[in-house]
Coordinates of C-alpha atoms and ligand atoms in Angstrom, one line a residue:
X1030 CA 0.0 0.0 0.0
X1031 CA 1.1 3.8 -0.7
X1032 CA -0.8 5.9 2.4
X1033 CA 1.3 4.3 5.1
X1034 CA 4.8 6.1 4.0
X1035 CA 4.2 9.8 2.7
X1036 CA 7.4 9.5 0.4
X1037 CA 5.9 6.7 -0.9
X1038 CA 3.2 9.5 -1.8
X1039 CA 5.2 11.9 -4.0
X1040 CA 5.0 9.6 -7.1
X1041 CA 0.9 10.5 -7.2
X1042 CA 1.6 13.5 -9.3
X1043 CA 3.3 11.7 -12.2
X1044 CA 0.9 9.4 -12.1
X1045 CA -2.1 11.3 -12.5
X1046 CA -0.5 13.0 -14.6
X1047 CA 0.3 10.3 -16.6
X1048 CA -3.4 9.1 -16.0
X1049 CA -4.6 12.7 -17.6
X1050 CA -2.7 12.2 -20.3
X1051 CA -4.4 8.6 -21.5
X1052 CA -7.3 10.1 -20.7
X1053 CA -6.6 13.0 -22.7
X1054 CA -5.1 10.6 -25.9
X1055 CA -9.0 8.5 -25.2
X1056 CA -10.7 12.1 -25.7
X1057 CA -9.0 12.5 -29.1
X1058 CA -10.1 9.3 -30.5
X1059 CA -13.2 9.6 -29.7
X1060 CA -13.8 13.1 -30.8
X1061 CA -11.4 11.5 -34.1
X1062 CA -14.1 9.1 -34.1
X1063 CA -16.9 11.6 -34.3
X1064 CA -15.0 13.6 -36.9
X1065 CA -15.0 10.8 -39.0
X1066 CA -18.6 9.8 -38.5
X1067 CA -19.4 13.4 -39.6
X1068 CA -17.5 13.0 -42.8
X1069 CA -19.6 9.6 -43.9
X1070 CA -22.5 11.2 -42.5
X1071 CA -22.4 14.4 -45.0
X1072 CA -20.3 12.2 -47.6
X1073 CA -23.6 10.0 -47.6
X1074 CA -26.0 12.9 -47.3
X1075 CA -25.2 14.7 -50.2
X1076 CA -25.7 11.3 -52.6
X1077 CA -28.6 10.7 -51.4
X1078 CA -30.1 14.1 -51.8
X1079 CA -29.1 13.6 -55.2
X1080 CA -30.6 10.1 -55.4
X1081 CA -34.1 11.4 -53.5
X1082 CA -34.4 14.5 -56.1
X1083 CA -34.2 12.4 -59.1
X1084 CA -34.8 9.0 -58.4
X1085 CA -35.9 7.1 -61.0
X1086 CA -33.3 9.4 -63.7
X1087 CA -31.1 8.4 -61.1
X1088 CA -30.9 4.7 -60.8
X1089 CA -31.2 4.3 -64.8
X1090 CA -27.5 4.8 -64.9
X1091 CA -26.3 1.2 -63.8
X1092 CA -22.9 2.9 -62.1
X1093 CA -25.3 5.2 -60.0
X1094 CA -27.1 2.0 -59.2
X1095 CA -24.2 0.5 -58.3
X1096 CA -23.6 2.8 -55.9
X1097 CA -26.2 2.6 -54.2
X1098 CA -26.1 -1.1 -53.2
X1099 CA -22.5 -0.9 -52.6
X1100 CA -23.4 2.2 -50.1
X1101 CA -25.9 0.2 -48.4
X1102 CA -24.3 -3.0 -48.5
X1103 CA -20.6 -2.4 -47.5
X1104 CA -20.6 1.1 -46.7
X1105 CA -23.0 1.2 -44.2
X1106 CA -20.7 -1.6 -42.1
X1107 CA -17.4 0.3 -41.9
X1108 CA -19.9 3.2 -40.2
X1109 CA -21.4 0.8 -37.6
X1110 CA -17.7 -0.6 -37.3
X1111 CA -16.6 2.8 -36.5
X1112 CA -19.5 3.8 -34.2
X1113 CA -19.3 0.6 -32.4
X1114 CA -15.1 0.9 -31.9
X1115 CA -14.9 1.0 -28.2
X1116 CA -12.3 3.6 -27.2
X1117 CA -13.9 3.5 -23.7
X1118 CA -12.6 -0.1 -22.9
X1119 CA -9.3 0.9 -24.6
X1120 CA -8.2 3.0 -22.0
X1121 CA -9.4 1.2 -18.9
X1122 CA -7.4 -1.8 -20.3
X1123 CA -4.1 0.5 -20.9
X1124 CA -4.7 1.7 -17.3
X1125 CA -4.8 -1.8 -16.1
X1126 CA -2.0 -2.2 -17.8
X1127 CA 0.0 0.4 -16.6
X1128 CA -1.6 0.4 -13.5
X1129 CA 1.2 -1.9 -11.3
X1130 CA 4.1 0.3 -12.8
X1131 CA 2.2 3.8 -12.2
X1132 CA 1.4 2.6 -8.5
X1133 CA -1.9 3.7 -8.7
X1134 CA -3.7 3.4 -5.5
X1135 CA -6.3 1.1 -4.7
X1136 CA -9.6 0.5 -2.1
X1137 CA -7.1 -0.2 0.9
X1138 CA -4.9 3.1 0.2
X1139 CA -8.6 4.7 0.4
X1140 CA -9.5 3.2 3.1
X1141 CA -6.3 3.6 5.2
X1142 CA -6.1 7.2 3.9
X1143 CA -9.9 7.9 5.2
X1144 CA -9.3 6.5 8.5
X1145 CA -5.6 8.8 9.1
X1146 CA -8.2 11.5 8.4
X1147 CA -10.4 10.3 11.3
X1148 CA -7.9 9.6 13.5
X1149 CA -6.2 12.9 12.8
X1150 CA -9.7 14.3 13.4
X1151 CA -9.9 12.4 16.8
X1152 CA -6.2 12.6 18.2
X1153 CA -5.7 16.0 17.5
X1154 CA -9.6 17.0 18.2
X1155 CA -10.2 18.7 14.6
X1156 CA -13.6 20.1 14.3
X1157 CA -15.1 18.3 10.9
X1158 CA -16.0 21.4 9.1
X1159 CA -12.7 23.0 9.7
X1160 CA -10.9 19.5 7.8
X1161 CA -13.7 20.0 5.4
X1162 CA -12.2 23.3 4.4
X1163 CA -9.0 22.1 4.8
X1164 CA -8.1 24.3 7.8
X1165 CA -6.0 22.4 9.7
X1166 CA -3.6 24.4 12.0
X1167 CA -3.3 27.1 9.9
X1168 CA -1.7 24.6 7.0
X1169 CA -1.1 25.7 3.3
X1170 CA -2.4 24.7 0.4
X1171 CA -5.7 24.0 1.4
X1172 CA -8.6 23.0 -0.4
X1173 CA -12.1 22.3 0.6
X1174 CA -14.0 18.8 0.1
X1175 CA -17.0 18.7 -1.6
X1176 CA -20.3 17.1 -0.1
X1177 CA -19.4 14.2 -2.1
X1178 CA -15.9 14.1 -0.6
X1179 CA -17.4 13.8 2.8
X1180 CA -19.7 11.6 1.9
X1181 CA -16.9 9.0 0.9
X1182 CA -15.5 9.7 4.7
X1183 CA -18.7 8.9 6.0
X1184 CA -18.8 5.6 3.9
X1185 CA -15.7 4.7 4.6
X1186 CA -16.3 5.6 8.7
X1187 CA -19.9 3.2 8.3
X1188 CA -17.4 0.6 6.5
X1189 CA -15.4 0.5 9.9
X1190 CA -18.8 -0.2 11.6
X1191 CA -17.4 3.7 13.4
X1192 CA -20.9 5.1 13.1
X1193 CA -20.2 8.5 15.2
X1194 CA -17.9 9.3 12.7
X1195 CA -20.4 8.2 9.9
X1196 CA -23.0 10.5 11.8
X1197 CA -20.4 13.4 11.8
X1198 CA -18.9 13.2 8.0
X1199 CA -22.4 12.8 7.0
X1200 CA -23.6 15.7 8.6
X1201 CA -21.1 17.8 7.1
X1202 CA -21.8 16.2 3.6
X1203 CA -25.8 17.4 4.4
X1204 CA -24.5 21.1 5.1
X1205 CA -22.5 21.1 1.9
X1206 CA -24.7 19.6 -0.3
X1207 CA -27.4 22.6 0.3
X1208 CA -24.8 25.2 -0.6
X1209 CA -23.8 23.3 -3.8
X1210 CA -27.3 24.2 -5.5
X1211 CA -25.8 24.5 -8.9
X1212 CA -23.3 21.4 -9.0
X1213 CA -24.5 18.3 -6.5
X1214 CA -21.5 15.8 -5.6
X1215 CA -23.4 13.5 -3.7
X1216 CA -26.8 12.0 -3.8
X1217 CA -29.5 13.5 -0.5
X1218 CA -31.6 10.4 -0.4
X1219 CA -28.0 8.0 0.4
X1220 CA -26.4 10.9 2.9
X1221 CA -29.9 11.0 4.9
X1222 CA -30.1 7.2 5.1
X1223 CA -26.8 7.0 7.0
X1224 CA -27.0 9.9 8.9
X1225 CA -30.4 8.3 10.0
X1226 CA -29.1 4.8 10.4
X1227 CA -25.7 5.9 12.1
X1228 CA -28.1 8.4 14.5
X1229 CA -29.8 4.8 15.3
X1230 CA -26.9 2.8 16.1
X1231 CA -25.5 5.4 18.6
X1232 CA -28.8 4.8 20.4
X1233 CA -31.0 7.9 19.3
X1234 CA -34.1 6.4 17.8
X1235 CA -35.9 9.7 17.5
X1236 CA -33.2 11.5 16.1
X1237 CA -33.3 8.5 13.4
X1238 CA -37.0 8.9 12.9
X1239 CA -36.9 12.3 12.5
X1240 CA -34.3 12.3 9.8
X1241 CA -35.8 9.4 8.3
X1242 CA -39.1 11.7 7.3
X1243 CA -37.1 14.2 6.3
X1244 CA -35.8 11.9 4.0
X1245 CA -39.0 10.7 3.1
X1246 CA -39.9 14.4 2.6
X1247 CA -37.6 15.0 0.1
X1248 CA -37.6 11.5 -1.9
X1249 CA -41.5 10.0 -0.9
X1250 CA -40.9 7.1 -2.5
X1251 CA -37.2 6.3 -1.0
X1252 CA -37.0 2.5 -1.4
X1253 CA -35.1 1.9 1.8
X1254 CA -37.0 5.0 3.7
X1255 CA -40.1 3.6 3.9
X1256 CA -38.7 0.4 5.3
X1257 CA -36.4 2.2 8.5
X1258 CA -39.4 4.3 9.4
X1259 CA -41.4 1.6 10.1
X1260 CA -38.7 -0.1 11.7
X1261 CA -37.5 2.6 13.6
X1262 CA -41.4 3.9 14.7
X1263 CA -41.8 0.2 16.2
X1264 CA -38.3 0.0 18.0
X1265 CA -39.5 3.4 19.7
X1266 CA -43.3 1.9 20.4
X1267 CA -40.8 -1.0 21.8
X1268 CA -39.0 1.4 24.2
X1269 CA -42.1 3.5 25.4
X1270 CA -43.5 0.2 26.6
X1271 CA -40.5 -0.6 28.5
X1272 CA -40.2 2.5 30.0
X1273 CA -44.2 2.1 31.0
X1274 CA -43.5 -1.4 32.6
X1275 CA -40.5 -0.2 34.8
X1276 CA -42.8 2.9 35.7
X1277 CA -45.4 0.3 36.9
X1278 CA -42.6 -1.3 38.5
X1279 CA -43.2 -4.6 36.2
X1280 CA -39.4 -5.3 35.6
X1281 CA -36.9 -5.3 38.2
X1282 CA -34.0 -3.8 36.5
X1283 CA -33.4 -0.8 35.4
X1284 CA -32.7 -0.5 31.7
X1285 CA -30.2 2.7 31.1
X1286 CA -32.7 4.0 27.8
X1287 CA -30.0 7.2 27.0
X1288 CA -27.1 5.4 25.1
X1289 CA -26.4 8.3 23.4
X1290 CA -24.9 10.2 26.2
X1291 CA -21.4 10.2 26.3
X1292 CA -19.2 10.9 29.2
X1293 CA -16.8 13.6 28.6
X1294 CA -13.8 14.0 30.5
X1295 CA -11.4 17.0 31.4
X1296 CA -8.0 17.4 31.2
X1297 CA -6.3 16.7 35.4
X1298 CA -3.5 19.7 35.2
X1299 CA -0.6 17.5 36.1
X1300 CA -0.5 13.5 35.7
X1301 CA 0.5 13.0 39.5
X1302 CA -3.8 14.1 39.9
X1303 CA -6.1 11.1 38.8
X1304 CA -4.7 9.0 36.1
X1305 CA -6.7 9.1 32.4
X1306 CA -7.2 5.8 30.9
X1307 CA -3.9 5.2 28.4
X1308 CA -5.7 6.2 25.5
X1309 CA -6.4 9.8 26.8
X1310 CA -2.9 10.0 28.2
X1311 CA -1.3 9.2 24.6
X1312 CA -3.6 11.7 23.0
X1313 CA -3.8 14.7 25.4
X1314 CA 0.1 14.3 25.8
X1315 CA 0.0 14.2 21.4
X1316 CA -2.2 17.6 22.0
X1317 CA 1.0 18.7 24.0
X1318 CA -1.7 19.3 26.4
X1319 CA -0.2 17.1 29.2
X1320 CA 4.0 17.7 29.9
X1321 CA 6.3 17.0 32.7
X1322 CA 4.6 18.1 36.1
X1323 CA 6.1 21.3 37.4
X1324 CA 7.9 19.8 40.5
X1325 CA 9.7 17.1 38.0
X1326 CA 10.4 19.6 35.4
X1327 CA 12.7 21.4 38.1
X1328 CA 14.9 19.3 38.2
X1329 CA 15.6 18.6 34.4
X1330 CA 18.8 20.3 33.1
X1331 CA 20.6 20.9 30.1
X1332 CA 24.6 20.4 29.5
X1333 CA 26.9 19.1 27.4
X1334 CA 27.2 15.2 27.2
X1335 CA 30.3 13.6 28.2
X1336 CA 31.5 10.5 29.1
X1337 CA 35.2 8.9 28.5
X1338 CA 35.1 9.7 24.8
X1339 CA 37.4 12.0 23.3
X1340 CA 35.2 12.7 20.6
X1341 CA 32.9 14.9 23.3
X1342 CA 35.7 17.0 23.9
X1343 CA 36.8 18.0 20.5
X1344 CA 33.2 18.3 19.3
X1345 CA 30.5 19.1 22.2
X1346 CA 27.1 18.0 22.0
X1347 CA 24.6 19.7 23.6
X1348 CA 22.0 17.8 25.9
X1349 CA 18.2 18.5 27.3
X1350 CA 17.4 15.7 30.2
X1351 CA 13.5 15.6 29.4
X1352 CA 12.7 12.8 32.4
X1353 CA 15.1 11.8 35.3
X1354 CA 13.9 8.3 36.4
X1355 CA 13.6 6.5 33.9
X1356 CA 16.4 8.7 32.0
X1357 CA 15.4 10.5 29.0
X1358 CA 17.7 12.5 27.2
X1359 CA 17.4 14.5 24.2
X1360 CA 20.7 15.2 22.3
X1361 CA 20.7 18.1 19.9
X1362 CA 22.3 18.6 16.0
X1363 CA 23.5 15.0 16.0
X1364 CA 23.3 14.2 13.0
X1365 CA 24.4 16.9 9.6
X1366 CA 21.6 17.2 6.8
X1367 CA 24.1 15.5 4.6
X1368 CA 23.7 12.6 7.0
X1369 CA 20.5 12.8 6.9
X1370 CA 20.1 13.0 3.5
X1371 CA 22.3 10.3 2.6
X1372 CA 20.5 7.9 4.7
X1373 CA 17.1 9.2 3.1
X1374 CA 18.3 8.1 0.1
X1375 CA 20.0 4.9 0.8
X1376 CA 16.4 3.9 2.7
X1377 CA 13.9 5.2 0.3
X1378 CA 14.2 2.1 -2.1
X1379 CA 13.8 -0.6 0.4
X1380 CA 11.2 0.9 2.5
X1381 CA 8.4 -1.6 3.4
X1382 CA 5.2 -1.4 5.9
X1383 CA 6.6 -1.9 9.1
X1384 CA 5.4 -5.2 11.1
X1385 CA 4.9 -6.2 14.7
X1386 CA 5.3 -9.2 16.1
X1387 CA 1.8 -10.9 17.2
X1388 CA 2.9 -11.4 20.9
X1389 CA 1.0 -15.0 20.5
X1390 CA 2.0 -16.4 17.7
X1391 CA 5.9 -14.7 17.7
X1392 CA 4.6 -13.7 14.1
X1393 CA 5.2 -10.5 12.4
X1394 CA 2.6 -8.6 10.6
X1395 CA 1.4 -5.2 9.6
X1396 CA -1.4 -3.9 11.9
X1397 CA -3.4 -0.8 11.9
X1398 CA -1.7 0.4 14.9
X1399 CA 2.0 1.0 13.7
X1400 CA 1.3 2.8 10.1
X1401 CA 4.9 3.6 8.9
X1402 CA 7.7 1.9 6.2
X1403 CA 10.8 1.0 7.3
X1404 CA 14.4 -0.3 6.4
X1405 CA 17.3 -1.7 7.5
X1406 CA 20.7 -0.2 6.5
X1407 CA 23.7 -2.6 7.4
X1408 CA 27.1 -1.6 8.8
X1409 CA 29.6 -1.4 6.3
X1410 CA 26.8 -0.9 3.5
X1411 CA 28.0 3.1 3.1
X1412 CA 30.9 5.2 5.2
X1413 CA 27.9 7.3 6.2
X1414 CA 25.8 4.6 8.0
X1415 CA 29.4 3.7 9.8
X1416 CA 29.6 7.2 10.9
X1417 CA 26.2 7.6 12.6
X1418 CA 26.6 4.1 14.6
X1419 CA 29.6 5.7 15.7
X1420 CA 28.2 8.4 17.2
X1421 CA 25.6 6.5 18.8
X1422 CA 28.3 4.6 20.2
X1423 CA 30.3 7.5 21.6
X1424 CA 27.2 9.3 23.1
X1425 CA 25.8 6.8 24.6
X1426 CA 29.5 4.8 25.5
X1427 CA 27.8 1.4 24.8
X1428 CA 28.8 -1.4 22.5
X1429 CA 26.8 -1.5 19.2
X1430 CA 28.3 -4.8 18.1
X1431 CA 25.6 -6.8 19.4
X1432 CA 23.1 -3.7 18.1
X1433 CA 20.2 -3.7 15.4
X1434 CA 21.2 -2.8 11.6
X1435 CA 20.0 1.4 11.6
X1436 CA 16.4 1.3 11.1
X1437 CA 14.9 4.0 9.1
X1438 CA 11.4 5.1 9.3
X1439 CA 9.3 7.0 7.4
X1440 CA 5.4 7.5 8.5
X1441 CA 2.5 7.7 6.1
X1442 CA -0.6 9.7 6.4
X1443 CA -1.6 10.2 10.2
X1444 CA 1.1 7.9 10.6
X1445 CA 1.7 6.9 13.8
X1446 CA 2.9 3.8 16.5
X1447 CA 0.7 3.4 19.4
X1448 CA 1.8 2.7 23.2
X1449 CA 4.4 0.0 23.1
X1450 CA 7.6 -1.1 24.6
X1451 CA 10.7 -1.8 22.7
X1452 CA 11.7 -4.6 25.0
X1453 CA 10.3 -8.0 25.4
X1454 CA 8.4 -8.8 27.9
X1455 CA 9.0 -12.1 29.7
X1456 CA 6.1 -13.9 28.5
X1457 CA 7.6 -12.6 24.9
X1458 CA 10.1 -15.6 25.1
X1459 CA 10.4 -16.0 21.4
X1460 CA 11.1 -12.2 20.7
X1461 CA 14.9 -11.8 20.4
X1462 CA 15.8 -15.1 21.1
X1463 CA 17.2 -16.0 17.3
X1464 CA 19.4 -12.6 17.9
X1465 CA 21.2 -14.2 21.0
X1466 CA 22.2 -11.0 21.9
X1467 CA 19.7 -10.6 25.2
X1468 CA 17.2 -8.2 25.1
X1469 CA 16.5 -4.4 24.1
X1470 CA 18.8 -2.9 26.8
X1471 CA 18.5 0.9 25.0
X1472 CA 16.8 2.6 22.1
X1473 CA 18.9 5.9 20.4
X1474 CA 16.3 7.4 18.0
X1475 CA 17.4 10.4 15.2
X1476 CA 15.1 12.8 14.3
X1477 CA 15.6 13.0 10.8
X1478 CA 13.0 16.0 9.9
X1479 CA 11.6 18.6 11.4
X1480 CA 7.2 17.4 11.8
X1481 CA 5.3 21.3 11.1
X1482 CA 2.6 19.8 13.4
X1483 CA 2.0 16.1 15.1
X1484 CA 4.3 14.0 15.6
X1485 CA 5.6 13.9 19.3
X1486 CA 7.3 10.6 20.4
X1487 CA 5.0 10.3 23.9
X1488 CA 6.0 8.8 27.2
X1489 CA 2.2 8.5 28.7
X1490 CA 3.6 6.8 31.7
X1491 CA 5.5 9.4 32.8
X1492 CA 4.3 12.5 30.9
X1493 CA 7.3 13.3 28.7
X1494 CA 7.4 14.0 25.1
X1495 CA 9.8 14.5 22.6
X1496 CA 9.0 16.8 19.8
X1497 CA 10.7 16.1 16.6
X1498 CA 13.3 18.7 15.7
X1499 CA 15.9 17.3 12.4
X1500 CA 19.1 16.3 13.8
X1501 CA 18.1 15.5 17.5
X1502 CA 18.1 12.4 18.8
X1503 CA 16.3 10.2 22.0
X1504 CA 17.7 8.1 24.3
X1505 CA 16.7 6.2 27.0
X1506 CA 17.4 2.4 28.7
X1507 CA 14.6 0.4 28.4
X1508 CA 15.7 -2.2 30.9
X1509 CA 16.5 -1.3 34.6
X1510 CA 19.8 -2.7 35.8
X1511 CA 18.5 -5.4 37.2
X1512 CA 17.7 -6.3 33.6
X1513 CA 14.1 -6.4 34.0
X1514 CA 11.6 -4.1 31.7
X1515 CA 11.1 -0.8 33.1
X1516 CA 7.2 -0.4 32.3
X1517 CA 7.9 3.5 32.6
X1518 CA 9.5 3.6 29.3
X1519 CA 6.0 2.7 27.6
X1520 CA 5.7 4.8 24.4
X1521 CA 4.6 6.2 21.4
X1522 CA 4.8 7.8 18.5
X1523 CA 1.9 10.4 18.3
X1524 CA 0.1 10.4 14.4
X1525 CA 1.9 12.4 12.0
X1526 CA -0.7 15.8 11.6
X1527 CA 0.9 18.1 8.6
X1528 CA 4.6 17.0 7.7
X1529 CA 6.6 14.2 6.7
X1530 CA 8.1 12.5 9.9
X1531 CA 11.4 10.4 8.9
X1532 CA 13.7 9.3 11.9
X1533 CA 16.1 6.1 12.3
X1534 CA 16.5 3.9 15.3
X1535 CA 19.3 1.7 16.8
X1536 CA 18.2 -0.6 19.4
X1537 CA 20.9 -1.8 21.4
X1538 CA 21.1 -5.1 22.9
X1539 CA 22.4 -6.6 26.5
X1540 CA 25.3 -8.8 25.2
X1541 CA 28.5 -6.7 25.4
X1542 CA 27.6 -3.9 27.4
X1543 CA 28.4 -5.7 30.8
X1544 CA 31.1 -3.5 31.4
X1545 CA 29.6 -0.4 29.7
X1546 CA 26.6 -1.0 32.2
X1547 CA 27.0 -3.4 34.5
X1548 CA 24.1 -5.2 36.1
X1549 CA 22.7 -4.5 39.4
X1550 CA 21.2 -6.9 42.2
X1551 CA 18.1 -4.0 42.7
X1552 CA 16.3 -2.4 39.8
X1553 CA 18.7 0.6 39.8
X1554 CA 22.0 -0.3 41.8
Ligands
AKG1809 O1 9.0 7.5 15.8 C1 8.9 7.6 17.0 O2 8.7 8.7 17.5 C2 9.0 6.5 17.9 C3 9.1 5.2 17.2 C4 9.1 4.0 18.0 O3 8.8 4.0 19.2 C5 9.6 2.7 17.5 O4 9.8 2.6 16.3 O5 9.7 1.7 18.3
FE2_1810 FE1 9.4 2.3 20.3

């Protein structure tokens, strides 16, 4: 698929434009085609004006005769050859053709690119009629969807069986459709019938009803309207009876009838006040809404790294602690755009939708819930990849021999990686075990653009976040020195909202770092 790696994405242009132009060289031939009917057309009409006005004078000459049996006869069957030459078919079959080379996208791209949209909408709380006129955080370049256009959200939302989101695109569709008078993109009767049906799944019966008759309203005879009405008038005749047997005290329990409120919930100031469900941790913190409480923050400094390396010393790096305990560092200008580029281009070939391993089955496969492309650059495969290992290596004064190749990542639309850890847990027995190198001890993650909005790599556990910024890096040890997991380092990578997000990871392992680290008896000792 294209959507889930945006410079996967920047081939589209070509090949639309490549699609305009077959569709342009179809418009020819059939307007050559017309042209050419014309021509028999007035070719035919002038001999047999001739052949009307004198008929009998006409047909006495044998040639004339002739010709008008060779007209009928033969003639007459190139014309229905030419009208019936199907230039139509013609250029669907050289788009199929094409259509693997040109990367054209197909019903999962749309899907996948629909639901980024919603989730963007959800995570980042984007009012639908401000994504429907493509206001979103001031971006450029924006261009407003037609009802039709939010129709296809809608769909798509119904599709995932996600009917508030249904209810909400088709809304929108409704208000745009009455202020496109002169050009309709989508069709009332359908955007009514979802909105009507969606309104019913979330539980508000009259709410369907009501815009089920104004469906019926404006099409009477709406094949499927006539049917919901009913259905919906008896599921409410269904409900008032309920509601009159628990009055009369007929049934014991008592049945909740008002699915369709939703609890709301605010936003605690700090995270040491009452904890939000993960979920709404990840995504305040992605809204920047929730940081490091006030009394941690304190302590937090910034300084230049050092450690035994020389290499600190003749060129200082400049460092931002973000979290103490677990320790979460951000190191800045780290790696030169040249880097950066070089690795870009080394990666962009070999990208592929990055997997996760199905904690069950020790499988990998693609899931909804990482939405990136990835690749592996090798040591030794350029002096540039060499270099940057290095670096990780003196920063962090740990052994990379035993580390994973340089992964490079590039996220696609609302591209994103929700809460995880990067070690394995100890039920995950199968994890790294082929590696034989022990487990994740530390991650060191590049930043390898800047993100214009979106983006964050989230800590909910502990309320940190590190916002992308081209040629910082993260680090942090995932394992305490006891070796076990530290369950603070949970994380995430927040969806991407405008901007391409590319940064490369090196997860270091256990094996070799026993002098670099030594282990501890204690969690941290
Ligand atoms: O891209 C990010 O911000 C974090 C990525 C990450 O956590 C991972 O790939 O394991
Ligand atoms: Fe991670």
């Amino acid at each position: 698929e294209i959507f889930t790696a945006l410079v996967d994405m920047e081939h589209l242009a070509y090949t639309e434009r490549e699609l305009l132009g077959m569709l342009d060289r179809a418009i020819q031939a059939e307007e050559q085609k017309i042209q050419t009917l014309k021509k028999y057309m007035e070719q035919y009409q002038r001999v047999n004006r001739e052949l009307v006005d004198n008929q009998e004078a006409y047909l006495h000459n044998p040639v004339n005769a002739y010709l008008v049996v060779k007209r009928l006869a033969a003639d007459w069957k190139i014309v229905q050859g030419v009208i019936t030459e199907n230039v139509g078919s013609k250029f669907v079959e050289n788009i199929t053709q094409v259509s693997e080379s040109l990367r054209i996208p197909d019903d999962e791209d749309l899907n996948g690119a629909a639901m980024a949209l919603i989730r963007l909408q959800d995570t980042y709380r984007l009012n639908t009629a401000d994504i429907a006129s493509g206001e979103i955080q001031g971006s450029r370049l924006k261009r407003q969807l037609t009802a039709g256009d939010c129709f296809e959200l809608g769909r798509q939302s119904y599709n995932n069986a996600d009917f508030k989101h249904t209810a909400l695109w088709m809304e929108e569709a409704w208000k745009i459709w009455r202020s496109e008078s002169d050009e309709r993109t989508a069709p009332l009767g359908d955007i009514l019938e979802y909105l009507a049906f969606s309104t019913y799944k979330m539980g508000d019966v009259e709410g369907a009803l009501r815009l089920t008759n104004q469906l019926l309203d404006e099409e009477p005879g709406h094949p499927r309207g006539v049917g919901n009405k009913a259905y919906y008038e008896q599921e409410l005749a269904k409900q008032a009876s309920t509601v009159r047997r628990q009055r009369k005290g007929e049934t014991g329990e008592e049945e909740d009838l008002d699915v369709s409120v939703r609890e709301g919930y605010t936003v605690p100031e700090s995270t040491e006040e009452a904890r939000l469900p993960e979920r709404d941790m990840y995504e305040a913190m992605c809204r920047g809404e929730i940081t490091v409480p006030p009394s941690k923050a304190r302590k937090l400094k910034c300084y230049y790294a050092h450690n035994s390396a020389p290499f600190l010393l003749l060129q200082p790096i400049r460092a931002e602690d973000l979290y103490l305990k677990p320790h979460l560092v951000m190191y800045h200008d780290v790696m030169y755009d040249s880097e950066i580029e070089a690795i870009k281009q080394l990666a962009s070939p070999r990208l592929a939708r990055a997997t996760v391993q199905n904690s069950k089955t020790g499988q990998l496969e693609t899931a909804s819930y990482r939405i990136s492309k990835s690749a592996w650059l090798k040591q030794g495969e350029h002096p540039l990849v060499d270099q940057v290992n290095r670096r990780v290596a003196q920063l962090t004064g740990l052994n990379l021999d035993t580390a994973e190749e340089l992964q490079v990542v590039n996220y696609g639309m609302g591209g994103h990686y929700e809460p995880h850890f990067d070690f394995a847990r100890k039920e995950e027995t199968n994890a790294f075990k082929s590696l034989g190198t022990g487990n994740r001890i530390a991650t060191f993650i590049f930043y390898m653009s800047d993100v214009e909005a979106g983006g964050a790599t989230v800590f909910p556990e502990i309320g940190a976040a590190v916002w992308p910024r081209k040629g910082s890096a993260a680090f942090w040890y995932n394992l305490h020195r006891s070796g076990e997991g530290d369950y603070d380092t949970r994380h995430a990578a927040c969806p991407v909202l405008i901007g391409s997000k590319w940064v490369s990871n090196k997860w270091i392992h256990e094996i070799g770092q026993e002098f670099a680290r030594p282990c501890g008896l204690t969690p941290d000792e």
